[in-house]
């Protein structure tokens, strides 16, 4: 019996133990699952859900990349999705790649051809692409704040308004000769962050002044541009000169000052009777921006010549400025020389040129390329970039190019160098006792380099250099103007004298005689800054010298050809201008100065 009971207990134990083991396994398994689930739940609560980027973020990222790409490409003269390079590609290449354009228009700046299927317009100087305008739909999604976020504050802000648009233009200097322009609607309270309308990549293309007449015209242009326009553009300069009277020629060789703030009888005579080719304005001619523009427009309207007027001022910055209206002044060149940044100098030049253009002027007697080698110099001083020829050359040339970028003529002065003088030539004749070798080692360096870089006008100083010419100041010296400037430095542009009414001349010689000697020595334009009667005397003296054979008419023709080339190169015209936007100019100047001086 006991054996049977023991046997039964063994069977029960054998059955129970596996059940307990199974229950234990199930319990452990269940506990593990529960813990894991609890841990996952806790983790889910603590860990944020990482979602994929939304469509808007993707779009914003793509637009930022497009802005970056646009800024990057502009440095190589290109814009997104267009294969051509501003300043490099020729019309033939565009025509081969894209075929005939849909529309052609002629402007004062050049020829523009529209390609609708490519959402772009291509501008040309002669046959070279100089303006690429893109109306690409992707670019038109870019907002104002995205441009400034990537590109920073623009180098300048311009405004354009007509019956159809009211636009702001953000200008970024891509290179020394190329600007990237973002064109957008003007900001409003309703739309403080407008979208881009289009971009423009504009390059200042310098070619020989005659090239437009010599280059092959595009077939599209021949088909669509009027015969009269073509004839005017291609008219041979010698043909123009052949139709000019002796009085017309002499007039073109004179730049006259006036004493009025609104055009008066003497000023009208300068234009209508003496046929002067240009006017120089001083501070006393300008009261307000509106009055200044009115005066400039009056001269343009009274010009009876087929050649537009040169309209010039000394707008150097620093202590030599002429324009009115509370414009923010630039620091003197001495301070700019201490900054010693070529980009800054280029941008200063750009805004100087922009100022003149806004007032309807086209000729700036700047920059000063004199090396301030004599600290006791009474006339140059802080008008110079310094006493180092390398700095003066580098910064002066960039200032010159900046002015030229605005289609304003830059005049480098005072050749062959006024920096080592002890006398103010406004009062008396300074003497510089240096040999040609010494001049070449210092004073001539900035002038020679600027000439190589495309200087259009050189102003010659009233200084005596006995080692070159014992008897005549530079402004009346064949040794200086013809032998040195023309022949040795290969200058082919326009030579203008400093003001012939300055004491350096009038205290020593009759102004009429001085003008005759200057023309014989090689000058193209005689500057007569003050006195209507002085202009009359200069005009009659030169005419008498031609009539008695002292000056040949061929000699005049050489100067007239250079003057016409200059006026054509810069597309001078007598079109009236509207009042300038002083706030816009000042904002651009303040922005520039804040970027580089603070």
Coordinates of C-alpha atoms in Angstrom, one line a residue:
X1 CA 0.0 0.0 0.0
X2 CA 2.8 2.4 1.0
X3 CA 4.6 1.6 -2.3
X4 CA 1.4 2.4 -4.2
X5 CA 1.0 5.8 -2.3
X6 CA 4.7 6.6 -2.9
X7 CA 4.2 5.8 -6.6
X8 CA 1.2 8.1 -6.8
X9 CA 3.1 11.0 -5.2
X10 CA 6.0 10.5 -7.7
X11 CA 3.5 10.7 -10.6
X12 CA 1.9 13.9 -9.2
X13 CA 5.4 15.5 -8.7
X14 CA 6.4 14.5 -12.2
X15 CA 3.3 16.2 -13.5
X16 CA 3.4 19.3 -11.3
X17 CA 7.0 20.3 -11.8
X18 CA 6.7 20.7 -15.6
X19 CA 3.5 22.7 -15.0
X20 CA 5.4 25.0 -12.6
X21 CA 8.3 25.3 -15.0
X22 CA 5.9 26.1 -17.9
X23 CA 4.1 28.7 -15.7
X24 CA 7.4 30.2 -14.7
X25 CA 8.5 30.5 -18.4
X26 CA 5.1 32.0 -19.3
X27 CA 5.4 34.5 -16.4
X28 CA 8.9 35.6 -17.3
X29 CA 8.0 35.9 -21.0
X30 CA 4.9 38.0 -20.1
X31 CA 6.9 40.1 -17.7
X32 CA 9.6 40.8 -20.3
X33 CA 6.9 41.8 -22.9
X34 CA 5.3 44.1 -20.4
X35 CA 8.5 45.7 -19.4
X36 CA 9.6 46.2 -23.0
X37 CA 6.2 47.7 -23.8
X38 CA 6.4 50.0 -20.8
X39 CA 9.9 51.1 -21.7
X40 CA 8.9 51.8 -25.2
X41 CA 5.9 53.8 -24.1
X42 CA 8.1 55.8 -21.8
X43 CA 10.7 56.3 -24.5
X44 CA 8.0 57.4 -26.9
X45 CA 6.8 59.9 -24.4
X46 CA 10.3 61.3 -23.8
X47 CA 11.5 61.3 -27.4
X48 CA 10.1 63.8 -29.9
X49 CA 8.8 62.6 -33.2
X50 CA 11.2 63.4 -36.0
X51 CA 9.2 64.3 -39.0
X52 CA 10.3 64.8 -42.6
X53 CA 10.8 68.4 -43.8
X54 CA 7.6 70.1 -45.0
X55 CA 7.2 71.3 -48.6
X56 CA 7.7 74.9 -47.5
X57 CA 11.0 74.2 -45.9
X58 CA 12.2 72.5 -49.0
X59 CA 11.1 75.4 -51.1
X60 CA 12.9 77.9 -48.8
X61 CA 16.1 75.8 -48.9
X62 CA 15.9 75.7 -52.7
X63 CA 15.4 79.4 -53.0
X64 CA 18.4 80.1 -50.7
X65 CA 20.5 77.9 -52.9
X66 CA 19.3 79.8 -55.9
X67 CA 20.2 83.1 -54.3
X68 CA 23.7 81.8 -53.4
X69 CA 24.1 80.4 -56.9
X70 CA 23.1 83.8 -58.5
X71 CA 25.7 85.7 -56.4
X72 CA 28.4 83.1 -57.1
X73 CA 27.8 83.0 -60.9
X74 CA 27.7 86.8 -61.1
X75 CA 31.4 86.9 -60.3
X76 CA 32.0 85.0 -63.5
X77 CA 29.7 87.2 -65.5
X78 CA 26.8 84.7 -65.6
X79 CA 23.3 84.2 -64.3
X80 CA 21.4 80.9 -63.6
X81 CA 20.1 78.9 -66.6
X82 CA 21.7 81.2 -69.2
X83 CA 24.8 80.0 -70.9
X84 CA 26.3 83.4 -71.9
X85 CA 28.8 85.6 -70.1
X86 CA 28.3 89.4 -69.7
X87 CA 31.3 91.3 -71.0
X88 CA 32.6 88.3 -73.0
X89 CA 30.0 86.6 -75.2
X90 CA 29.5 88.0 -78.7
X91 CA 26.2 88.5 -80.5
X92 CA 27.1 85.8 -83.1
X93 CA 27.3 83.2 -80.3
X94 CA 23.9 84.2 -78.9
X95 CA 22.3 84.1 -82.3
X96 CA 23.8 80.7 -83.0
X97 CA 22.6 79.3 -79.7
X98 CA 19.2 80.9 -79.4
X99 CA 18.3 82.0 -82.9
X100 CA 16.5 85.2 -83.9
X101 CA 15.2 87.3 -81.0
X102 CA 11.5 88.2 -80.6
X103 CA 12.0 91.9 -80.2
X104 CA 14.7 94.5 -80.5
X105 CA 14.9 97.9 -78.8
X106 CA 17.4 100.7 -79.0
X107 CA 18.2 102.7 -75.9
X108 CA 20.9 105.3 -74.9
X109 CA 22.7 102.4 -73.2
X110 CA 22.8 100.2 -76.3
X111 CA 20.7 97.5 -78.1
X112 CA 18.5 95.0 -76.3
X113 CA 17.1 91.8 -77.8
X114 CA 14.3 89.9 -76.1
X115 CA 14.0 86.1 -76.0
X116 CA 10.5 85.2 -74.7
X117 CA 11.0 81.4 -74.6
X118 CA 14.1 81.9 -72.5
X119 CA 12.5 84.5 -70.2
X120 CA 15.4 86.8 -70.8
X121 CA 16.6 90.0 -72.5
X122 CA 20.2 90.4 -73.7
X123 CA 21.8 93.8 -74.0
X124 CA 24.8 94.7 -76.2
X125 CA 27.6 97.2 -76.4
X126 CA 28.6 97.0 -80.1
X127 CA 28.5 93.2 -80.6
X128 CA 29.4 92.2 -77.0
X129 CA 26.9 91.1 -74.4
X130 CA 27.0 93.7 -71.6
X131 CA 23.6 93.1 -69.9
X132 CA 21.8 89.8 -69.1
X133 CA 18.3 90.2 -67.7
X134 CA 16.5 87.1 -66.5
X135 CA 12.8 86.9 -65.8
X136 CA 13.0 83.3 -64.8
X137 CA 9.9 82.1 -62.8
X138 CA 12.1 80.5 -60.1
X139 CA 14.0 83.8 -59.5
X140 CA 10.6 85.6 -59.3
X141 CA 9.8 83.5 -56.1
X142 CA 12.8 85.0 -54.3
X143 CA 11.9 87.5 -51.5
X144 CA 13.7 90.7 -50.6
X145 CA 14.9 89.4 -47.2
X146 CA 16.3 86.3 -48.8
X147 CA 18.6 88.5 -51.0
X148 CA 19.9 90.5 -48.1
X149 CA 20.2 87.4 -45.9
X150 CA 22.6 85.8 -48.4
X151 CA 24.2 88.9 -50.0
X152 CA 24.3 91.3 -47.1
X153 CA 23.4 95.0 -47.5
X154 CA 23.6 96.1 -51.1
X155 CA 26.4 98.5 -52.3
X156 CA 23.7 100.8 -53.5
X157 CA 19.9 101.1 -53.8
X158 CA 18.4 102.8 -56.7
X159 CA 14.8 103.5 -57.6
X160 CA 12.9 103.6 -60.9
X161 CA 9.3 104.7 -61.5
X162 CA 7.2 105.3 -64.5
X163 CA 3.5 105.0 -65.4
X164 CA 3.7 101.2 -65.2
X165 CA 6.2 100.3 -62.4
X166 CA 7.6 101.6 -59.1
X167 CA 10.7 99.6 -58.5
X168 CA 13.7 99.4 -56.1
X169 CA 17.0 98.1 -57.4
X170 CA 19.5 96.4 -55.1
X171 CA 23.0 96.9 -56.6
X172 CA 25.8 94.5 -55.7
X173 CA 29.3 94.9 -57.2
X174 CA 30.2 91.5 -58.5
X175 CA 33.6 92.6 -59.9
X176 CA 35.3 95.9 -60.7
X177 CA 33.4 96.1 -63.9
X178 CA 30.2 94.1 -63.3
X179 CA 27.1 94.8 -61.2
X180 CA 24.4 92.4 -60.1
X181 CA 21.1 94.1 -59.9
X182 CA 18.0 92.7 -58.1
X183 CA 14.9 94.5 -59.3
X184 CA 11.8 94.3 -57.1
X185 CA 8.7 96.4 -56.4
X186 CA 9.2 99.1 -53.9
X187 CA 8.4 98.0 -50.3
X188 CA 5.0 99.1 -49.0
X189 CA 3.1 98.6 -45.7
X190 CA 1.0 95.9 -47.4
X191 CA 4.0 94.2 -48.9
X192 CA 7.2 94.9 -46.8
X193 CA 9.0 91.9 -48.3
X194 CA 8.3 91.9 -52.1
X195 CA 9.3 89.3 -54.6
X196 CA 11.9 89.7 -57.4
X197 CA 10.7 91.0 -60.7
X198 CA 13.9 90.2 -62.5
X199 CA 17.7 90.4 -62.2
X200 CA 20.2 92.2 -64.4
X201 CA 23.9 91.5 -64.7
X202 CA 25.5 94.6 -66.2
X203 CA 29.1 94.9 -67.3
X204 CA 30.9 98.1 -68.3
X205 CA 32.4 97.1 -71.7
X206 CA 35.2 99.4 -72.9
X207 CA 35.9 99.2 -76.6
X208 CA 37.4 101.6 -79.1
X209 CA 35.0 104.5 -79.6
X210 CA 34.9 103.9 -83.4
X211 CA 34.1 100.2 -83.1
X212 CA 30.4 100.7 -83.2
X213 CA 30.8 102.2 -86.7
X214 CA 33.1 99.4 -87.8
X215 CA 31.5 96.3 -86.2
X216 CA 29.3 94.1 -88.3
X217 CA 25.6 94.9 -87.5
X218 CA 23.3 92.0 -86.5
X219 CA 20.8 91.0 -89.2
X220 CA 18.0 91.5 -86.7
X221 CA 19.1 95.0 -86.0
X222 CA 19.4 95.8 -89.7
X223 CA 15.9 94.6 -90.2
X224 CA 14.2 96.4 -87.4
X225 CA 16.1 99.5 -86.6
X226 CA 15.2 102.6 -88.6
X227 CA 17.4 103.9 -91.3
X228 CA 17.8 107.3 -89.6
X229 CA 19.0 105.7 -86.4
X230 CA 21.5 103.6 -88.2
X231 CA 22.8 106.5 -90.2
X232 CA 23.3 108.6 -87.1
X233 CA 25.1 105.8 -85.2
X234 CA 27.3 105.0 -88.1
X235 CA 28.0 108.4 -89.4
X236 CA 31.7 108.8 -90.0
X237 CA 33.3 111.3 -87.6
X238 CA 35.3 112.9 -90.4
X239 CA 31.9 113.6 -92.1
X240 CA 30.6 115.3 -89.0
X241 CA 33.8 117.4 -88.7
X242 CA 33.6 118.4 -92.4
X243 CA 30.1 119.9 -91.8
X244 CA 31.3 122.0 -88.8
X245 CA 32.2 125.7 -89.2
X246 CA 35.4 127.0 -87.8
X247 CA 33.4 128.6 -84.9
X248 CA 31.7 125.3 -84.2
X249 CA 35.1 123.6 -83.9
X250 CA 36.6 126.2 -81.6
X251 CA 33.5 126.1 -79.5
X252 CA 33.8 122.4 -79.0
X253 CA 37.3 123.0 -77.6
X254 CA 36.2 125.2 -74.8
X255 CA 34.7 124.3 -71.5
X256 CA 33.2 127.5 -70.0
X257 CA 32.2 128.5 -66.5
X258 CA 29.0 130.6 -65.8
X259 CA 28.0 132.9 -62.9
X260 CA 24.3 132.2 -62.9
X261 CA 21.9 130.0 -61.0
X262 CA 19.3 130.2 -63.7
X263 CA 20.4 130.6 -67.3
X264 CA 21.0 134.2 -68.3
X265 CA 21.8 136.2 -71.4
X266 CA 25.6 135.6 -71.3
X267 CA 25.1 131.9 -70.7
X268 CA 22.8 131.7 -73.7
X269 CA 25.4 133.4 -75.8
X270 CA 28.0 130.9 -74.8
X271 CA 25.7 128.1 -76.2
X272 CA 24.1 129.8 -79.2
X273 CA 26.8 132.2 -80.4
X274 CA 30.1 130.8 -79.2
X275 CA 29.0 127.2 -79.6
X276 CA 30.9 126.1 -76.5
X277 CA 31.2 122.3 -76.1
X278 CA 30.7 122.1 -72.4
X279 CA 30.0 123.9 -69.1
X280 CA 31.8 123.7 -65.8
X281 CA 29.7 124.4 -62.7
X282 CA 30.9 125.6 -59.3
X283 CA 29.3 125.5 -55.9
X284 CA 27.9 129.1 -56.4
X285 CA 25.8 127.8 -59.4
X286 CA 23.9 125.4 -57.2
X287 CA 21.4 126.3 -54.5
X288 CA 19.0 123.3 -54.2
X289 CA 18.6 120.0 -56.1
X290 CA 15.5 121.3 -57.9
X291 CA 17.2 124.5 -59.0
X292 CA 20.4 122.6 -60.1
X293 CA 18.4 120.2 -62.2
X294 CA 16.5 123.1 -63.7
X295 CA 19.7 124.9 -64.6
X296 CA 21.3 121.8 -66.1
X297 CA 18.1 121.1 -68.1
X298 CA 18.1 124.8 -69.4
X299 CA 21.6 124.4 -70.8
X300 CA 20.6 121.1 -72.5
X301 CA 17.5 122.7 -74.0
X302 CA 19.5 125.7 -75.3
X303 CA 22.2 123.6 -76.9
X304 CA 21.9 124.2 -80.7
X305 CA 24.8 121.9 -81.6
X306 CA 24.3 118.3 -82.9
X307 CA 26.9 117.4 -80.3
X308 CA 25.7 117.1 -76.7
X309 CA 27.2 119.2 -74.0
X310 CA 29.9 118.2 -71.6
X311 CA 28.5 119.1 -68.2
X312 CA 31.2 118.9 -65.5
X313 CA 31.9 119.6 -61.8
X314 CA 34.7 119.0 -59.3
X315 CA 33.0 116.3 -57.2
X316 CA 36.0 114.7 -55.5
X317 CA 34.6 114.1 -52.0
X318 CA 36.3 115.5 -48.9
X319 CA 36.7 119.3 -49.1
X320 CA 36.1 119.6 -52.8
X321 CA 32.4 119.0 -53.5
X322 CA 29.9 121.0 -55.5
X323 CA 26.5 119.3 -55.5
X324 CA 23.8 120.7 -53.2
X325 CA 20.9 119.3 -51.2
X326 CA 22.7 118.0 -48.0
X327 CA 24.4 115.1 -49.6
X328 CA 26.4 113.0 -47.2
X329 CA 30.0 113.8 -47.9
X330 CA 32.7 111.2 -48.5
X331 CA 35.9 111.3 -46.4
X332 CA 38.9 113.0 -48.1
X333 CA 41.1 110.8 -50.2
X334 CA 43.8 110.8 -47.5
X335 CA 41.4 108.9 -45.2
X336 CA 40.4 106.6 -48.0
X337 CA 44.1 105.9 -48.6
X338 CA 44.5 104.9 -45.0
X339 CA 41.7 102.4 -45.4
X340 CA 43.5 101.2 -48.5
X341 CA 40.7 98.9 -49.8
X342 CA 40.3 98.9 -53.6
X343 CA 36.7 97.7 -53.3
X344 CA 35.9 100.7 -51.1
X345 CA 37.5 103.1 -53.6
X346 CA 35.6 101.5 -56.5
X347 CA 32.3 101.9 -54.6
X348 CA 33.1 105.5 -53.7
X349 CA 33.7 106.2 -57.4
X350 CA 30.5 104.5 -58.3
X351 CA 28.5 106.7 -55.9
X352 CA 30.3 109.8 -57.1
X353 CA 29.3 109.0 -60.6
X354 CA 25.8 108.1 -59.5
X355 CA 25.5 111.6 -57.8
X356 CA 26.5 113.3 -61.1
X357 CA 24.1 111.2 -63.2
X358 CA 21.2 112.0 -60.9
X359 CA 21.8 115.7 -61.4
X360 CA 22.1 115.3 -65.2
X361 CA 25.8 115.9 -65.3
X362 CA 28.3 113.7 -67.2
X363 CA 31.8 114.8 -66.4
X364 CA 33.6 114.5 -63.1
X365 CA 37.0 116.2 -62.5
X366 CA 38.1 113.4 -60.3
X367 CA 40.0 111.5 -59.1
X368 CA 43.2 113.3 -57.9
X369 CA 46.2 111.2 -58.8
X370 CA 48.8 113.5 -57.4
X371 CA 51.2 111.9 -54.9
X372 CA 51.3 114.0 -51.8
X373 CA 55.1 113.8 -51.5
X374 CA 55.5 117.3 -50.1
X375 CA 53.6 117.8 -46.8
X376 CA 53.8 121.5 -47.1
X377 CA 51.9 121.5 -50.4
X378 CA 49.1 124.1 -50.0
X379 CA 46.7 122.9 -52.7
X380 CA 46.7 119.0 -52.7
X381 CA 47.1 117.8 -49.2
X382 CA 44.3 115.5 -48.1
X383 CA 42.9 115.5 -51.7
X384 CA 45.6 112.9 -52.4
X385 CA 45.4 109.2 -51.5
X386 CA 48.8 109.6 -49.9
X387 CA 52.5 109.7 -50.5
X388 CA 52.8 106.1 -51.8
X389 CA 52.6 105.7 -55.6
X390 CA 51.3 102.2 -55.3
X391 CA 48.4 103.2 -53.1
X392 CA 47.6 106.3 -55.1
X393 CA 47.7 104.2 -58.3
X394 CA 45.6 101.4 -57.0
X395 CA 42.9 103.4 -55.3
X396 CA 42.8 106.2 -57.9
X397 CA 42.3 103.7 -60.7
X398 CA 39.4 102.0 -58.8
X399 CA 37.8 105.4 -58.1
X400 CA 38.1 106.2 -61.8
X401 CA 36.5 102.9 -62.9
X402 CA 33.7 103.4 -60.4
X403 CA 32.9 106.8 -61.9
X404 CA 33.0 105.3 -65.4
X405 CA 30.7 102.5 -64.4
X406 CA 27.9 105.0 -64.1
X407 CA 28.5 106.2 -67.7
X408 CA 30.1 109.4 -66.3
X409 CA 33.4 110.6 -67.7
X410 CA 36.3 110.6 -65.2
X411 CA 39.1 113.1 -65.4
X412 CA 42.5 112.1 -63.8
X413 CA 44.4 115.1 -62.6
X414 CA 46.7 117.1 -62.2
X415 CA 49.2 115.8 -64.8
X416 CA 52.2 115.4 -64.5
X417 CA 51.8 115.7 -60.8
X418 CA 51.0 118.6 -58.4
X419 CA 52.1 116.9 -55.2
X420 CA 55.6 118.3 -54.8
X421 CA 54.8 122.0 -55.0
X422 CA 55.0 124.8 -52.4
X423 CA 52.8 127.3 -54.3
X424 CA 49.0 127.3 -55.0
X425 CA 48.6 127.5 -58.8
X426 CA 45.3 129.3 -58.3
X427 CA 47.5 132.2 -57.2
X428 CA 50.9 131.8 -58.7
X429 CA 52.9 129.5 -61.0
X430 CA 54.5 126.6 -59.0
X431 CA 57.9 125.2 -60.1
X432 CA 58.9 121.6 -59.9
X433 CA 62.7 121.1 -60.5
X434 CA 62.6 117.4 -61.3
X435 CA 64.0 115.5 -64.3
X436 CA 61.9 113.2 -66.5
X437 CA 63.7 110.3 -64.8
X438 CA 62.7 111.5 -61.4
X439 CA 59.1 112.1 -62.5
X440 CA 58.9 108.6 -63.9
X441 CA 60.0 107.1 -60.6
X442 CA 57.2 108.8 -58.7
X443 CA 54.7 111.4 -60.0
X444 CA 54.0 109.8 -63.4
X445 CA 53.4 106.2 -62.0
X446 CA 49.6 106.7 -61.2
X447 CA 49.0 108.5 -64.5
X448 CA 50.7 106.0 -66.6
X449 CA 48.8 103.1 -65.0
X450 CA 45.5 104.9 -65.2
X451 CA 46.0 105.5 -68.9
X452 CA 46.7 101.8 -69.4
X453 CA 43.4 101.1 -67.5
X454 CA 41.2 103.3 -69.8
X455 CA 41.4 106.9 -68.6
X456 CA 39.4 109.0 -71.0
X457 CA 40.4 112.5 -70.0
X458 CA 43.6 113.9 -68.5
X459 CA 43.7 117.4 -66.9
X460 CA 47.1 119.1 -67.2
X461 CA 48.3 121.3 -64.4
X462 CA 49.7 124.9 -64.4
X463 CA 53.1 124.0 -63.2
X464 CA 56.5 124.8 -64.6
X465 CA 59.0 121.9 -65.1
X466 CA 62.2 123.6 -66.2
X467 CA 63.9 120.2 -66.8
X468 CA 61.3 119.5 -69.5
X469 CA 60.4 123.0 -70.7
X470 CA 62.1 126.1 -69.4
X471 CA 59.6 128.6 -70.7
X472 CA 56.1 127.1 -70.6
X473 CA 53.9 125.6 -67.8
X474 CA 52.7 122.1 -68.5
X475 CA 49.4 123.3 -69.7
X476 CA 51.1 125.2 -72.5
X477 CA 54.0 122.9 -73.1
X478 CA 54.5 120.7 -76.2
X479 CA 57.2 118.8 -74.3
X480 CA 54.7 117.8 -71.6
X481 CA 51.4 117.3 -73.6
X482 CA 52.6 116.0 -76.9
X483 CA 56.1 114.5 -76.3
X484 CA 55.4 113.0 -72.8
X485 CA 51.7 112.4 -72.5
X486 CA 50.8 111.6 -76.1
X487 CA 54.0 109.9 -77.3
X488 CA 55.7 108.3 -74.3
X489 CA 52.6 107.4 -72.3
X490 CA 50.5 106.7 -75.5
X491 CA 47.5 108.6 -74.3
X492 CA 44.9 108.8 -77.0
X493 CA 42.0 110.4 -75.1
X494 CA 41.1 114.1 -74.4
X495 CA 43.6 116.5 -72.9
X496 CA 42.0 119.4 -70.9
X497 CA 43.8 122.2 -69.3
X498 CA 43.3 123.3 -65.7
X499 CA 41.4 126.5 -65.4
X500 CA 43.1 129.2 -67.6
X501 CA 41.8 132.0 -65.4
X502 CA 44.0 130.9 -62.5
X503 CA 46.7 133.1 -61.3
X504 CA 49.4 130.8 -62.5
X505 CA 48.4 131.8 -66.1
X506 CA 46.8 135.3 -65.8
X507 CA 49.7 136.7 -63.7
X508 CA 52.2 135.9 -66.5
X509 CA 50.5 135.9 -69.9
X510 CA 47.4 137.1 -71.7
X511 CA 44.7 134.4 -71.5
X512 CA 44.1 134.6 -75.3
X513 CA 47.8 134.0 -76.0
X514 CA 47.9 131.2 -73.4
X515 CA 45.0 129.4 -75.1
X516 CA 46.6 129.6 -78.5
X517 CA 49.9 128.3 -77.1
X518 CA 48.1 125.5 -75.3
X519 CA 46.3 124.3 -78.5
X520 CA 49.6 124.5 -80.4
X521 CA 51.2 122.4 -77.7
X522 CA 48.6 119.7 -77.9
X523 CA 45.6 120.4 -75.6
X524 CA 42.1 119.5 -76.8
X525 CA 39.9 121.5 -74.5
X526 CA 40.7 124.9 -72.9
X527 CA 39.0 125.2 -69.5
X528 CA 37.9 128.8 -68.9
X529 CA 36.2 128.7 -65.5
X530 CA 35.3 132.3 -64.9
X531 CA 34.3 135.3 -66.9
X532 CA 32.2 135.6 -70.0
X533 CA 34.7 138.0 -71.6
X534 CA 37.5 135.5 -71.0
X535 CA 35.7 133.0 -73.1
X536 CA 35.1 135.6 -75.8
X537 CA 38.9 136.4 -75.8
X538 CA 40.0 132.8 -75.9
X539 CA 37.6 132.1 -78.8
X540 CA 38.6 135.1 -80.9
X541 CA 42.3 134.5 -80.2
X542 CA 42.2 130.9 -81.4
X543 CA 40.1 131.9 -84.5
X544 CA 42.7 134.6 -85.4
X545 CA 45.5 132.1 -84.9
X546 CA 43.8 129.7 -87.4
X547 CA 43.1 132.5 -89.9
X548 CA 46.7 133.7 -89.9
X549 CA 48.1 130.2 -90.2
X550 CA 49.6 130.0 -86.7
X551 CA 47.3 127.0 -86.0
X552 CA 46.2 124.7 -88.8
X553 CA 42.5 123.7 -89.1
X554 CA 43.8 120.1 -89.3
X555 CA 45.2 120.6 -85.8
X556 CA 41.7 121.5 -84.6
X557 CA 40.2 118.5 -86.4
X558 CA 42.4 116.2 -84.4
X559 CA 41.0 117.5 -81.2
X560 CA 37.5 117.5 -82.4
X561 CA 37.8 113.9 -83.4
X562 CA 38.9 113.0 -79.9
X563 CA 36.1 115.0 -78.3
X564 CA 33.4 113.4 -80.5
X565 CA 34.8 110.0 -79.8
X566 CA 34.6 110.7 -76.0
X567 CA 31.0 112.0 -76.3
X568 CA 29.9 109.0 -78.3
X569 CA 31.7 106.5 -76.1
X570 CA 29.7 107.7 -73.1
X571 CA 26.5 108.1 -75.0
X572 CA 26.1 111.8 -74.0
X573 CA 22.8 113.3 -74.7
X574 CA 20.8 116.5 -73.9
X575 CA 17.8 114.6 -72.4
X576 CA 16.3 116.4 -69.4
X577 CA 16.4 114.7 -66.0
X578 CA 14.0 114.7 -63.1
X579 CA 14.9 115.8 -59.6
X580 CA 17.3 113.5 -57.8
X581 CA 16.3 111.3 -54.9
X582 CA 18.6 112.7 -52.2
X583 CA 17.4 110.3 -49.5
X584 CA 18.2 107.3 -51.8
X585 CA 21.7 108.7 -52.5
X586 CA 22.4 109.4 -48.9
X587 CA 21.2 105.9 -47.8
X588 CA 23.6 104.4 -50.3
X589 CA 26.5 106.5 -49.1
X590 CA 25.8 105.9 -45.4
X591 CA 25.5 102.2 -46.0
X592 CA 28.9 102.2 -47.8
X593 CA 30.6 104.3 -45.1
X594 CA 29.2 102.1 -42.3
X595 CA 30.5 99.0 -44.0
X596 CA 34.1 100.3 -44.4
X597 CA 34.7 102.9 -41.8
X598 CA 33.0 101.6 -38.7

